[in-house]
Amino acid sequence: MDHQSLIENILNSQAAILSGSRMIQSVILDTAIILAEEDKEDKHQPKHGGSQPGQSPNLPRNFEAGYQQLVKDYFSNSTTYTEVLFWQRFQMHRPLFLKIVHDVTAHDQYFVQKRKRSLHQFESLPTEALPMQTTSIFAYLKVQPLKV
């Protein structure tokens, strides 16, 4: 083999090696860019649920006890409050209220209590659909109204 062909062979081998390493570098660089973009997207996603660092912790409100008290006071067979007091609070008679609760929960699953949902149908329906003082029901249940 002459010197010319030997040099050409060496240069061709080095060119092949360099093109392979450039391809590897390109793949690594593209992967790094994709991962960096995904990391940016993850940082901008809002976090839902629970207390956030630097915020006040969630207060223990004992929602279930509030619901049980509401049912005992207004909806049980031996209610604490009379029909007149019920009307003063809810602006309607108890049978009409119960019919509305039944019809709304049958029509819309939003008002059916689900796992990890804090309010029962008697609690959520007045705040959404009935013409009553929502602050009174919030005070009764020790719940803060949502600020929109």
mmCIF file of C-alpha atoms in Angstrom:
data_model
loop_
_atom_site.group_PDB
_atom_site.id
_atom_site.type_symbol
_atom_site.label_atom_id
_atom_site.label_comp_id
_atom_site.label_asym_id
_atom_site.label_seq_id
_atom_site.Cartn_x
_atom_site.Cartn_y
_atom_site.Cartn_z
ATOM 1 C CA MET A 1 0.000 0.000 0.000
ATOM 2 C CA ASP A 2 1.360 3.373 -0.882
ATOM 3 C CA HIS A 3 1.439 6.344 1.428
ATOM 4 C CA GLN A 4 -1.352 8.130 -0.433
ATOM 5 C CA SER A 5 -3.887 5.321 -0.009
ATOM 6 C CA LEU A 6 -2.806 4.782 3.619
ATOM 7 C CA ILE A 7 -3.415 8.469 4.450
ATOM 8 C CA GLU A 8 -6.785 8.383 2.637
ATOM 9 C CA ASN A 9 -7.764 5.263 4.582
ATOM 10 C CA ILE A 10 -6.820 6.895 7.925
ATOM 11 C CA LEU A 11 -8.699 10.102 7.048
ATOM 12 C CA ASN A 12 -11.794 8.130 6.021
ATOM 13 C CA SER A 13 -11.700 6.173 9.303
ATOM 14 C CA GLN A 14 -11.374 9.385 11.341
ATOM 15 C CA ALA A 15 -14.212 11.016 9.379
ATOM 16 C CA ALA A 16 -16.451 8.022 10.102
ATOM 17 C CA ILE A 17 -15.570 8.164 13.808
ATOM 18 C CA LEU A 18 -16.181 11.935 13.956
ATOM 19 C CA SER A 19 -19.530 11.703 12.160
ATOM 20 C CA GLY A 20 -20.638 8.993 14.623
ATOM 21 C CA SER A 21 -19.588 11.072 17.629
ATOM 22 C CA ARG A 22 -21.327 14.139 16.147
ATOM 23 C CA MET A 23 -24.473 12.083 15.780
ATOM 24 C CA ILE A 24 -24.192 10.930 19.398
ATOM 25 C CA GLN A 25 -23.583 14.510 20.553
ATOM 26 C CA SER A 26 -26.605 15.672 18.558
ATOM 27 C CA VAL A 27 -28.841 13.008 20.113
ATOM 28 C CA ILE A 28 -27.583 13.860 23.619
ATOM 29 C CA LEU A 29 -28.129 17.585 23.023
ATOM 30 C CA ASP A 30 -31.660 17.021 21.652
ATOM 31 C CA THR A 31 -32.516 14.814 24.632
ATOM 32 C CA ALA A 32 -31.207 17.428 27.076
ATOM 33 C CA ILE A 33 -33.325 20.132 25.405
ATOM 34 C CA ILE A 34 -36.463 17.969 25.561
ATOM 35 C CA LEU A 35 -35.876 17.149 29.239
ATOM 36 C CA ALA A 36 -35.278 20.817 30.081
ATOM 37 C CA GLU A 37 -38.557 21.816 28.375
ATOM 38 C CA GLU A 38 -40.482 19.096 30.233
ATOM 39 C CA ASP A 39 -38.939 20.271 33.510
ATOM 40 C CA LYS A 40 -40.102 23.850 32.799
ATOM 41 C CA GLU A 41 -43.638 22.595 32.077
ATOM 42 C CA ASP A 42 -43.695 20.619 35.340
ATOM 43 C CA LYS A 43 -42.668 23.684 37.346
ATOM 44 C CA HIS A 44 -45.498 25.795 35.901
ATOM 45 C CA GLN A 45 -48.256 23.266 36.583
ATOM 46 C CA PRO A 46 -50.463 24.407 39.478
ATOM 47 C CA LYS A 47 -50.474 22.251 42.567
ATOM 48 C CA HIS A 48 -53.871 21.385 43.989
ATOM 49 C CA GLY A 49 -54.885 20.124 47.357
ATOM 50 C CA GLY A 50 -53.442 20.355 50.805
ATOM 51 C CA SER A 51 -51.432 23.072 52.426
ATOM 52 C CA GLN A 52 -48.735 24.817 50.450
ATOM 53 C CA PRO A 53 -45.344 25.756 51.914
ATOM 54 C CA GLY A 54 -45.562 29.225 53.423
ATOM 55 C CA GLN A 55 -49.361 29.042 53.762
ATOM 56 C CA SER A 56 -51.428 28.457 56.864
ATOM 57 C CA PRO A 57 -52.235 24.779 57.443
ATOM 58 C CA ASN A 58 -55.735 23.462 56.799
ATOM 59 C CA LEU A 59 -57.946 23.862 59.844
ATOM 60 C CA PRO A 60 -59.626 20.788 61.336
ATOM 61 C CA ARG A 61 -63.321 21.599 60.837
ATOM 62 C CA ASN A 62 -64.999 18.245 61.573
ATOM 63 C CA PHE A 63 -67.353 18.420 58.586
ATOM 64 C CA GLU A 64 -69.032 15.134 59.426
ATOM 65 C CA ALA A 65 -70.109 16.389 62.858
ATOM 66 C CA GLY A 66 -71.514 19.541 61.222
ATOM 67 C CA TYR A 67 -73.515 17.421 58.788
ATOM 68 C CA GLN A 68 -74.828 15.169 61.561
ATOM 69 C CA GLN A 69 -75.861 18.246 63.575
ATOM 70 C CA LEU A 70 -77.624 19.761 60.536
ATOM 71 C CA VAL A 71 -79.553 16.530 59.913
ATOM 72 C CA LYS A 72 -80.442 16.204 63.605
ATOM 73 C CA ASP A 73 -81.601 19.823 63.871
ATOM 74 C CA TYR A 74 -83.604 20.077 60.641
ATOM 75 C CA PHE A 75 -84.183 16.732 58.909
ATOM 76 C CA SER A 76 -84.533 13.926 61.458
ATOM 77 C CA ASN A 77 -87.882 12.549 62.667
ATOM 78 C CA SER A 78 -87.550 14.453 65.947
ATOM 79 C CA THR A 79 -86.080 17.754 64.767
ATOM 80 C CA THR A 80 -84.707 20.376 67.103
ATOM 81 C CA TYR A 81 -86.242 23.256 65.157
ATOM 82 C CA THR A 82 -89.889 23.695 64.234
ATOM 83 C CA GLU A 83 -91.311 24.038 60.742
ATOM 84 C CA VAL A 84 -91.449 27.827 61.253
ATOM 85 C CA LEU A 85 -87.751 28.018 62.122
ATOM 86 C CA PHE A 86 -86.964 25.759 59.170
ATOM 87 C CA TRP A 87 -88.835 28.157 56.884
ATOM 88 C CA GLN A 88 -86.991 31.151 58.366
ATOM 89 C CA ARG A 89 -83.639 29.555 57.618
ATOM 90 C CA PHE A 90 -84.337 27.989 54.207
ATOM 91 C CA GLN A 91 -87.185 30.232 52.946
ATOM 92 C CA MET A 92 -89.375 27.215 52.122
ATOM 93 C CA HIS A 93 -91.177 24.340 53.806
ATOM 94 C CA ARG A 94 -89.281 21.159 54.663
ATOM 95 C CA PRO A 95 -91.147 18.831 52.214
ATOM 96 C CA LEU A 96 -90.432 21.201 49.320
ATOM 97 C CA PHE A 97 -86.777 21.436 50.341
ATOM 98 C CA LEU A 98 -86.465 17.636 50.506
ATOM 99 C CA LYS A 99 -88.150 17.283 47.094
ATOM 100 C CA ILE A 100 -85.688 19.777 45.599
ATOM 101 C CA VAL A 101 -82.744 17.936 47.182
ATOM 102 C CA HIS A 102 -84.020 14.612 45.836
ATOM 103 C CA ASP A 103 -84.703 15.933 42.327
ATOM 104 C CA VAL A 104 -81.397 17.799 42.031
ATOM 105 C CA THR A 105 -79.295 14.879 43.262
ATOM 106 C CA ALA A 106 -81.156 12.545 40.888
ATOM 107 C CA HIS A 107 -80.465 14.906 37.985
ATOM 108 C CA ASP A 108 -76.885 16.041 38.662
ATOM 109 C CA GLN A 109 -74.119 13.874 40.167
ATOM 110 C CA TYR A 110 -72.316 17.013 41.384
ATOM 111 C CA PHE A 111 -74.589 17.093 44.438
ATOM 112 C CA VAL A 112 -74.107 13.414 45.366
ATOM 113 C CA GLN A 113 -71.468 13.036 48.053
ATOM 114 C CA LYS A 114 -68.338 11.348 46.772
ATOM 115 C CA ARG A 115 -65.298 10.004 48.526
ATOM 116 C CA LYS A 116 -63.061 12.840 49.785
ATOM 117 C CA ARG A 117 -65.774 15.441 49.197
ATOM 118 C CA SER A 118 -66.407 17.531 52.272
ATOM 119 C CA LEU A 119 -70.046 18.565 51.849
ATOM 120 C CA HIS A 120 -73.150 16.365 51.828
ATOM 121 C CA GLN A 121 -76.174 17.082 49.634
ATOM 122 C CA PHE A 122 -77.989 19.041 52.362
ATOM 123 C CA GLU A 123 -74.930 21.226 52.785
ATOM 124 C CA SER A 124 -73.976 21.839 49.162
ATOM 125 C CA LEU A 125 -77.431 22.294 47.671
ATOM 126 C CA PRO A 126 -78.416 25.399 49.660
ATOM 127 C CA THR A 127 -75.160 27.107 48.758
ATOM 128 C CA GLU A 128 -75.690 26.412 45.058
ATOM 129 C CA ALA A 129 -79.385 26.502 44.309
ATOM 130 C CA LEU A 130 -81.609 27.769 47.063
ATOM 131 C CA PRO A 131 -82.586 31.356 47.916
ATOM 132 C CA MET A 132 -81.246 31.508 51.448
ATOM 133 C CA GLN A 133 -78.580 33.287 53.395
ATOM 134 C CA THR A 134 -75.471 31.304 52.482
ATOM 135 C CA THR A 135 -73.511 32.933 55.272
ATOM 136 C CA SER A 136 -75.864 31.362 57.808
ATOM 137 C CA ILE A 137 -75.262 27.844 56.481
ATOM 138 C CA PHE A 138 -71.507 28.501 56.288
ATOM 139 C CA ALA A 139 -71.500 29.673 59.897
ATOM 140 C CA TYR A 140 -73.542 26.642 60.920
ATOM 141 C CA LEU A 141 -71.088 24.258 59.281
ATOM 142 C CA LYS A 142 -67.937 26.254 60.140
ATOM 143 C CA VAL A 143 -67.008 26.568 56.462
ATOM 144 C CA GLN A 144 -65.474 29.596 54.772
ATOM 145 C CA PRO A 145 -67.201 30.604 51.515
ATOM 146 C CA LEU A 146 -65.053 30.411 48.387
ATOM 147 C CA LYS A 147 -63.810 33.734 47.095
ATOM 148 C CA VAL A 148 -64.306 33.961 43.358
#
